[in-house]
Short mmCIF file of C-alpha atoms in Angstrom, two decimals:
data_model
loop_
_atom_site.label_atom_id
_atom_site.label_comp_id
_atom_site.label_asym_id
_atom_site.label_seq_id
_atom_site.Cartn_x
_atom_site.Cartn_y
_atom_site.Cartn_z
CA MET A 1 90.12 38.44 22.92
CA ALA A 2 88.05 35.92 24.91
CA LEU A 3 84.52 37.30 24.33
CA PRO A 4 83.89 35.54 20.96
CA TYR A 5 84.55 32.19 22.67
CA LEU A 6 82.21 32.80 25.64
CA PHE A 7 79.24 30.98 24.16
CA GLU A 8 77.15 31.34 27.30
CA PHE A 9 77.16 35.07 26.55
CA TRP A 10 76.01 34.66 22.91
CA ALA A 11 73.87 31.53 23.04
CA MET A 12 70.15 31.51 22.32
CA GLU A 13 67.85 29.84 24.80
CA HIS A 14 67.47 26.61 22.80
CA GLN A 15 71.28 26.31 22.59
CA ARG A 16 71.80 26.28 26.36
CA PRO A 17 72.05 22.86 28.08
CA PRO A 18 69.01 22.31 30.32
CA GLU A 19 69.49 21.96 34.04
CA GLY A 20 68.63 18.79 35.90
CA ASP A 21 69.50 15.12 35.79
CA TRP A 22 69.14 14.06 32.16
CA ARG A 23 70.92 11.54 29.94
CA SER A 24 69.88 12.75 26.45
CA TRP A 25 69.46 16.36 25.38
CA VAL A 26 67.67 16.61 22.03
CA ILE A 27 67.83 19.92 20.17
CA LEU A 28 65.04 19.94 17.59
CA GLY A 29 65.45 22.77 15.13
CA GLY A 30 64.67 23.95 11.65
CA ARG A 31 67.35 24.26 8.99
CA GLY A 32 69.94 26.83 10.05
CA ALA A 33 68.54 27.19 13.58
CA GLY A 34 71.99 26.93 15.17
CA LYS A 35 71.92 23.25 16.12
CA THR A 36 75.49 22.48 14.98
CA ARG A 37 76.93 25.40 16.94
CA ALA A 38 75.05 24.26 20.02
CA GLY A 39 76.41 20.72 19.69
CA ALA A 40 79.98 21.87 19.16
CA GLU A 41 79.84 24.24 22.10
CA TRP A 42 78.37 21.50 24.29
CA VAL A 43 81.35 19.27 23.49
CA ARG A 44 83.64 22.13 24.46
CA ASP A 45 81.74 22.61 27.70
CA MET A 46 82.09 18.92 28.51
CA VAL A 47 85.81 18.48 27.78
CA GLU A 48 87.34 21.82 28.80
CA GLY A 49 88.43 22.60 32.35
CA ALA A 50 88.92 25.95 34.05
CA MET A 51 92.43 26.24 32.60
CA PRO A 52 93.65 24.78 29.26
CA LEU A 53 95.35 21.80 30.93
CA ASP A 54 92.69 21.16 33.55
CA PRO A 55 90.41 18.15 33.03
CA GLY A 56 86.77 18.69 32.16
CA ARG A 57 83.71 16.63 32.97
CA ALA A 58 84.29 14.35 29.98
CA GLN A 59 87.48 12.69 28.76
CA ARG A 60 86.22 10.32 26.02
CA VAL A 61 83.67 11.66 23.55
CA ALA A 62 81.96 10.02 20.58
CA ILE A 63 81.07 12.23 17.60
CA ILE A 64 78.61 10.54 15.25
CA GLY A 65 77.29 11.86 11.95
CA GLU A 66 75.37 10.31 9.08
CA THR A 67 78.60 9.64 7.18
CA MET A 68 82.25 9.97 8.06
CA ASP A 69 82.65 12.86 5.62
CA GLN A 70 79.70 14.76 7.06
CA ALA A 71 80.88 14.22 10.62
CA ARG A 72 84.34 15.50 9.74
CA GLU A 73 83.34 18.38 7.46
CA VAL A 74 80.38 19.64 9.53
CA MET A 75 80.93 18.63 13.14
CA VAL A 76 84.72 18.99 13.27
CA PHE A 77 85.83 21.36 10.49
CA GLY A 78 82.58 23.16 9.67
CA GLU A 79 81.96 26.88 10.15
CA SER A 80 80.07 26.05 13.35
CA GLY A 81 82.12 22.94 14.14
CA ILE A 82 84.36 22.18 17.08
CA LEU A 83 87.58 23.65 15.64
CA ALA A 84 85.91 26.89 14.60
CA CYS A 85 84.45 27.32 18.10
CA SER A 86 87.61 26.56 20.06
CA PRO A 87 89.92 29.32 21.40
CA PRO A 88 93.60 29.06 20.44
CA ASP A 89 94.79 27.93 23.88
CA ARG A 90 92.23 25.09 23.98
CA MET A 91 92.30 24.09 20.33
CA PRO A 92 92.20 20.30 19.82
CA VAL A 93 94.48 18.61 17.29
CA TRP A 94 92.96 16.49 14.50
CA ASN A 95 94.53 13.12 13.81
CA ALA A 96 93.15 12.03 10.43
CA GLY A 97 94.47 8.48 10.66
CA ARG A 98 92.71 7.81 13.95
CA ARG A 99 89.73 10.08 13.13
CA MET A 100 90.25 11.69 16.51
CA LEU A 101 90.46 15.11 18.16
CA THR A 102 92.83 15.50 21.11
CA TRP A 103 92.64 18.49 23.48
CA PRO A 104 95.60 19.99 25.41
CA ASN A 105 94.20 18.45 28.63
CA GLY A 106 94.25 14.95 27.12
CA ALA A 107 90.54 14.63 26.37
CA THR A 108 89.71 12.96 23.05
CA ALA A 109 86.76 12.80 20.67
CA GLN A 110 86.54 9.97 18.14
CA VAL A 111 84.46 10.34 14.95
CA PHE A 112 82.05 7.63 13.80
CA SER A 113 79.63 7.09 10.91
CA ALA A 114 76.03 5.92 11.26
CA TYR A 115 76.73 3.61 8.31
CA ASP A 116 79.00 1.53 10.54
CA PRO A 117 77.31 0.85 13.89
CA GLU A 118 79.69 -2.05 14.59
CA ALA A 119 82.57 0.44 14.91
CA LEU A 120 80.97 1.51 18.20
CA ARG A 121 81.26 -2.01 19.60
CA GLY A 122 84.18 -1.91 22.02
CA PRO A 123 85.00 1.78 22.60
CA GLN A 124 83.58 3.43 25.72
CA PHE A 125 82.68 7.04 26.37
CA ASP A 126 81.44 9.50 28.97
CA ALA A 127 79.79 11.83 26.43
CA ALA A 128 78.59 11.83 22.83
CA TRP A 129 77.40 14.33 20.24
CA VAL A 130 74.98 12.91 17.68
CA ASP A 131 74.09 15.00 14.61
CA GLU A 132 71.01 14.55 12.37
CA LEU A 133 69.89 11.35 14.07
CA ALA A 134 66.57 11.47 12.16
CA LYS A 135 68.28 10.87 8.82
CA TRP A 136 70.77 8.17 9.79
CA PRO A 137 70.70 5.10 7.50
CA LYS A 138 71.18 2.56 10.33
CA ALA A 139 69.74 4.73 13.05
CA GLN A 140 68.46 2.17 15.53
CA ASP A 141 71.53 -0.08 15.38
CA THR A 142 73.91 2.86 15.70
CA TRP A 143 71.96 4.41 18.58
CA ASP A 144 71.84 1.09 20.42
CA MET A 145 75.57 0.51 20.05
CA LEU A 146 76.22 4.02 21.36
CA GLN A 147 74.10 3.38 24.46
CA PHE A 148 76.20 0.34 25.34
CA GLY A 149 79.36 2.43 24.96
CA LEU A 150 78.19 5.34 27.15
CA ARG A 151 79.43 3.76 30.37
CA LEU A 152 82.29 5.94 31.67
CA GLY A 153 82.09 8.52 34.43
CA ASP A 154 79.34 9.22 36.92
CA ALA A 155 76.67 10.39 34.47
CA PRO A 156 77.43 9.90 30.76
CA ARG A 157 75.38 12.14 28.51
CA VAL A 158 74.54 12.58 24.83
CA CYS A 159 73.58 15.70 22.90
CA VAL A 160 71.41 15.10 19.82
CA THR A 161 71.13 17.87 17.23
CA THR A 162 68.62 17.13 14.49
CA THR A 163 65.92 18.40 12.22
CA PRO A 164 62.94 16.23 13.20
CA ARG A 165 61.60 13.48 10.98
CA ASN A 166 58.93 10.91 11.62
CA VAL A 167 61.30 8.01 12.31
CA PRO A 168 61.02 5.41 15.11
CA VAL A 169 64.42 5.99 16.71
CA LEU A 170 63.80 9.71 17.27
CA LYS A 171 60.31 9.15 18.63
CA GLN A 172 61.72 6.48 20.96
CA VAL A 173 64.40 8.83 22.30
CA LEU A 174 61.90 11.64 22.82
CA LYS A 175 59.65 9.34 24.88
CA GLN A 176 62.40 8.40 27.34
CA SER A 177 61.95 9.91 30.79
CA SER A 178 65.68 10.72 30.84
CA THR A 179 65.39 12.91 27.71
CA VAL A 180 65.06 16.69 27.71
CA VAL A 181 64.21 18.71 24.61
CA THR A 182 64.85 22.24 23.40
CA HIS A 183 63.37 23.54 20.18
CA ALA A 184 63.79 26.41 17.76
CA PRO A 185 62.61 27.35 14.26
CA THR A 186 64.92 28.57 11.52
CA GLU A 187 63.65 32.09 12.19
CA ALA A 188 65.28 32.08 15.64
CA ASN A 189 68.72 32.30 14.01
CA ARG A 190 67.77 35.01 11.50
CA ALA A 191 70.72 37.21 12.49
CA ASN A 192 73.17 34.59 11.19
CA LEU A 193 71.34 33.68 7.98
CA ALA A 194 71.14 35.36 4.59
CA ASP A 195 67.90 37.32 4.14
CA SER A 196 67.51 35.86 0.65
CA PHE A 197 67.62 32.33 2.07
CA LEU A 198 64.86 32.99 4.59
CA THR A 199 62.72 34.79 2.05
CA GLU A 200 63.04 31.99 -0.49
CA VAL A 201 62.34 29.05 1.81
CA GLN A 202 59.50 30.80 3.61
CA GLU A 203 57.82 31.70 0.33
CA ARG A 204 58.11 28.13 -0.91
CA TYR A 205 57.44 26.09 2.21
CA ALA A 206 55.64 28.18 4.85
CA GLY A 207 52.24 26.72 5.68
CA THR A 208 53.12 23.19 4.52
CA ARG A 209 53.92 20.04 6.48
CA LEU A 210 57.43 20.08 4.99
CA GLY A 211 57.81 23.64 6.22
CA ARG A 212 56.66 22.61 9.69
CA GLN A 213 59.43 20.02 9.72
CA GLU A 214 62.29 21.79 7.98
CA LEU A 215 61.63 25.42 9.04
CA GLU A 216 59.75 25.19 12.32
CA GLY A 217 61.58 22.11 13.56
CA VAL A 218 58.33 20.37 14.51
CA LEU A 219 58.14 16.59 14.57
CA VAL A 220 55.40 15.84 12.04
CA GLU A 221 54.16 12.37 12.83
CA GLU A 222 52.32 10.09 10.44
CA ALA A 223 50.52 7.10 11.91
CA GLU A 224 50.98 3.66 10.41
CA GLY A 225 48.07 2.89 8.10
CA ALA A 226 46.90 6.52 8.05
CA LEU A 227 43.96 7.42 5.80
CA TRP A 228 46.00 10.36 4.53
CA THR A 229 49.76 10.68 4.03
CA ALA A 230 52.00 13.70 3.76
CA ALA A 231 52.94 12.71 0.20
CA MET A 232 49.29 12.52 -0.81
CA LEU A 233 48.58 16.00 0.57
CA GLU A 234 51.70 17.62 -0.88
CA ALA A 235 51.06 16.14 -4.32
CA LYS A 236 47.81 18.07 -4.68
CA ARG A 237 48.79 21.33 -2.99
CA VAL A 238 48.02 24.50 -4.95
CA GLU A 239 49.54 27.95 -4.76
CA GLU A 240 46.33 29.65 -5.90
CA VAL A 241 42.71 28.59 -5.54
CA PRO A 242 40.65 29.04 -8.73
CA ASP A 243 37.21 30.62 -8.86
CA LEU A 244 34.80 28.27 -7.13
CA ASP A 245 31.13 27.57 -7.70
CA ARG A 246 30.32 26.92 -4.06
CA ILE A 247 32.05 27.55 -0.74
CA VAL A 248 30.92 26.25 2.63
CA VAL A 249 32.17 26.54 6.19
CA ALA A 250 31.91 23.42 8.35
CA VAL A 251 32.11 23.52 12.13
CA ASP A 252 32.58 20.75 14.69
CA PRO A 253 31.69 22.41 18.02
CA PRO A 254 33.40 21.39 21.28
CA VAL A 255 31.38 19.80 24.04
CA THR A 256 32.44 22.51 26.49
CA GLY A 257 33.83 26.00 26.17
CA HIS A 258 36.80 26.64 28.47
CA SER A 259 40.60 26.78 28.27
CA GLY A 260 40.98 23.00 28.52
CA SER A 261 38.27 22.04 26.06
CA ASP A 262 38.78 20.45 22.66
CA GLU A 263 39.22 22.59 19.60
CA CYS A 264 36.28 23.87 17.65
CA GLY A 265 37.12 22.69 14.13
CA ILE A 266 36.22 25.30 11.52
CA ILE A 267 37.17 24.46 7.94
CA VAL A 268 36.51 26.44 4.75
CA ALA A 269 36.24 24.46 1.51
CA GLY A 270 34.83 24.98 -1.95
CA VAL A 271 34.04 23.08 -5.12
CA ARG A 272 34.53 23.67 -8.80
CA MET A 273 31.55 22.08 -10.55
CA SER A 274 32.82 21.03 -13.94
CA GLY A 275 31.15 18.02 -15.55
CA ALA A 276 29.29 15.38 -13.57
CA PRO A 277 29.43 15.42 -9.73
CA GLN A 278 31.92 12.56 -9.76
CA ASP A 279 34.33 14.84 -11.65
CA TRP A 280 34.04 17.89 -9.39
CA LYS A 281 37.23 19.21 -7.79
CA VAL A 282 37.30 20.30 -4.16
CA TYR A 283 39.63 22.92 -2.67
CA VAL A 284 40.27 23.13 1.06
CA ILE A 285 40.92 26.82 1.48
CA ALA A 286 41.37 27.75 5.14
CA ASP A 287 41.41 26.51 8.70
CA ALA A 288 39.74 28.96 11.11
CA SER A 289 39.62 26.59 14.10
CA VAL A 290 39.70 27.99 17.62
CA GLN A 291 40.29 26.43 21.04
CA GLY A 292 39.38 27.15 24.63
CA VAL A 293 36.65 29.67 23.86
CA GLY A 294 32.98 29.93 24.71
CA PRO A 295 30.11 29.12 22.33
CA THR A 296 29.54 32.71 21.23
CA ILE A 297 33.20 33.09 20.26
CA TRP A 298 33.42 29.94 18.13
CA ALA A 299 30.08 30.72 16.50
CA LYS A 300 31.33 34.20 15.60
CA ALA A 301 34.57 32.72 14.23
CA ALA A 302 32.57 30.39 11.97
CA VAL A 303 30.27 33.18 10.74
CA ASP A 304 33.26 35.48 10.19
CA ALA A 305 34.87 32.76 8.04
CA MET A 306 31.69 32.64 5.96
CA VAL A 307 31.82 36.38 5.38
CA ASP A 308 35.57 36.40 4.67
CA TRP A 309 35.33 33.67 2.05
CA GLY A 310 31.89 34.35 0.61
CA ALA A 311 30.49 31.00 1.74
CA ASP A 312 26.85 30.19 1.01
CA LYS A 313 26.22 27.77 3.88
CA LEU A 314 27.34 26.87 7.37
CA VAL A 315 27.40 23.14 8.13
CA ALA A 316 27.40 22.31 11.84
CA GLU A 317 27.44 19.01 13.69
CA VAL A 318 24.79 19.05 16.41
CA ASN A 319 25.31 15.71 18.13
CA GLN A 320 26.85 17.21 21.26
CA GLY A 321 24.83 20.40 21.60
CA GLY A 322 21.52 19.63 19.92
CA ASP A 323 19.34 22.71 19.56
CA LEU A 324 21.85 24.70 21.60
CA VAL A 325 24.33 24.71 18.70
CA GLU A 326 21.77 26.26 16.38
CA ALA A 327 20.64 28.70 19.06
CA VAL A 328 24.18 29.95 19.59
CA ILE A 329 24.76 30.38 15.86
CA ARG A 330 21.42 32.17 15.41
CA GLN A 331 22.31 34.47 18.26
CA VAL A 332 25.39 35.58 16.33
CA ALA A 333 23.82 35.56 12.84
CA PRO A 334 20.02 35.05 12.89
CA ASN A 335 19.64 34.53 9.14
CA VAL A 336 22.73 32.49 8.32
CA PRO A 337 22.04 29.55 5.94
CA LEU A 338 22.61 26.56 8.22
CA ARG A 339 22.63 22.80 7.70
CA LYS A 340 22.59 20.73 10.87
CA VAL A 341 24.23 17.33 10.57
CA HIS A 342 24.11 14.34 12.89
CA ALA A 343 26.86 11.75 13.23
CA SER A 344 25.25 8.33 13.19
CA LYS A 345 28.52 6.58 12.28
CA GLY A 346 31.96 6.62 13.85
CA LYS A 347 34.63 9.11 12.83
CA VAL A 348 36.54 6.57 10.73
CA ALA A 349 33.43 5.45 8.83
CA ARG A 350 32.60 9.06 7.99
CA ALA A 351 36.19 9.85 7.02
CA GLU A 352 36.84 6.89 4.71
CA PRO A 353 34.81 8.14 1.71
CA VAL A 354 36.48 11.54 2.10
CA ALA A 355 39.90 9.87 2.06
CA ALA A 356 38.84 8.11 -1.12
CA LEU A 357 38.31 11.50 -2.77
CA TYR A 358 41.93 12.33 -1.99
CA GLU A 359 43.11 9.01 -3.42
CA GLN A 360 41.22 9.87 -6.62
CA GLY A 361 43.11 13.18 -6.82
CA ARG A 362 39.93 15.23 -6.50
CA VAL A 363 40.88 17.32 -3.45
CA HIS A 364 43.46 20.09 -3.36
CA HIS A 365 44.87 21.97 -0.37
CA ALA A 366 45.92 25.58 -0.16
CA ARG A 367 48.80 26.53 2.12
CA GLY A 368 48.31 27.25 5.80
CA LEU A 369 46.62 23.96 6.72
CA ALA A 370 49.49 22.30 8.59
CA GLU A 371 47.61 21.65 11.82
CA LEU A 372 44.67 20.15 9.95
CA GLU A 373 47.07 17.99 7.95
CA ASP A 374 48.79 16.82 11.14
CA GLN A 375 45.45 15.53 12.38
CA MET A 376 44.66 13.92 9.02
CA CYS A 377 47.92 11.97 9.07
CA ALA A 378 47.07 10.62 12.52
CA MET A 379 43.69 9.25 11.45
CA THR A 380 43.82 5.52 10.74
CA LEU A 381 41.35 2.69 10.25
CA ARG A 382 41.86 1.95 13.94
CA GLY A 383 40.88 5.47 14.93
CA TYR A 384 42.67 8.72 15.75
CA GLU A 385 46.20 8.03 16.99
CA ASN A 386 47.15 11.31 18.58
CA LYS A 387 46.29 13.41 21.58
CA GLY A 388 42.90 15.06 21.91
CA SER A 389 40.15 14.87 19.33
CA PRO A 390 40.43 15.33 15.53
CA ASP A 391 38.00 18.25 15.45
CA ARG A 392 39.58 19.84 12.38
CA VAL A 393 39.29 16.54 10.50
CA ASP A 394 35.66 16.20 11.58
CA ALA A 395 34.90 19.64 10.19
CA LEU A 396 36.74 18.78 6.96
CA VAL A 397 34.68 15.61 6.59
CA TRP A 398 31.41 17.48 7.01
CA ALA A 399 32.50 20.12 4.46
CA LEU A 400 33.38 17.56 1.78
CA HIS A 401 30.22 15.56 2.35
CA GLU A 402 28.22 18.75 1.85
CA LEU A 403 30.10 19.78 -1.28
CA VAL A 404 30.47 16.45 -3.07
CA LEU A 405 29.51 13.23 -1.34
CA ASP A 406 25.93 14.17 -0.51
CA GLN A 407 25.11 15.38 -4.02
CA ARG A 408 22.63 13.48 -6.18
CA ARG A 409 23.34 12.70 -9.78
CA ASP A 410 21.56 15.89 -10.81
CA GLY A 411 23.84 17.95 -8.54
CA ARG A 412 21.18 18.75 -5.95
CA PRO A 413 21.83 18.15 -2.23
CA GLN A 414 20.89 14.76 -0.84
CA LEU A 415 20.43 15.34 2.87
CA ARG A 416 21.18 12.50 5.24
CA SER A 417 22.85 11.77 8.54
CA LEU A 418 26.30 10.22 8.61
#
């Protein structure tokens, strides 16, 4: 029966090769998102012709995994590997001595390890399947050697299947104009995964930066010299927030209010006042930020966050809007306790003492703050090294200054501009 082998009938959108003139197709996916099946089926699509003995578009294929064992056991012999996907009349033969698959039409695929980039010096190919590029030990050298070998045919191509990691070689490939990308989270392949697996990993990792990478398949970048690192944030993550003595909501309003405007950063944080102020522990509880909305909407979102979390004060930066910011907030909640703050220093100067609190182990994060944490890990001493503006970080900074950094030795607020 041919239907099980007609992948175009079963494939999910992220598993279908994009149209157009591309050289590298990168499939970014969470664990179990169906990346291996997509890569194996792409190899089939490249080497098979209309009939079993007819030539396909590719005759010489490179198959590269992290190690030789992983390439063989996952990409060739795995449950979603090439042999498992191939129909009986087009089944390639494995030659262990040569580490090579040979199809009935004469096409071949040779297996390589990323531990041995020099093995790619000499052979030439018209297609390649690269698996888990982001975790290769000699990634750049191996990728470079492959590019020199992709020189057969009219338009040699490579399919990259990988869970994203913040590594230079992957970011370099993604920036190439000849690269196209498809993406899928683990959840997209739910029908082929055990329910217990999804339940377990989602309970443990949902709402964390690791979950964004391993489950959502999102490239979580971390700038060189960042004030915060993923390891720092994960080390102090908590599953439950204790009873807090104070909770505030901090808001960094956008300059404008339309679909293309910056985010309105809205961060909820609280403090547990045990001992002297220098010993207090801060908990970042929630991120209620909104984007592309008018002033009344973001003001309502901030006031709603106060109500939801029992906050005793709203802290709002007023540099951009002046009295208008207060007027909008008062329109939504006339009697809300409000502290207006003015930024007299740059973003980095304001953020550095907050980063120091993290280095001292005094700040903990609840789950669900992945987008805030992405911005934090892009904030360096040189400035914010990502697209847009770090509005969530700005709101976080104002919240922690209000809760801890602006407190006098007696625990009373010490109001000042930053």
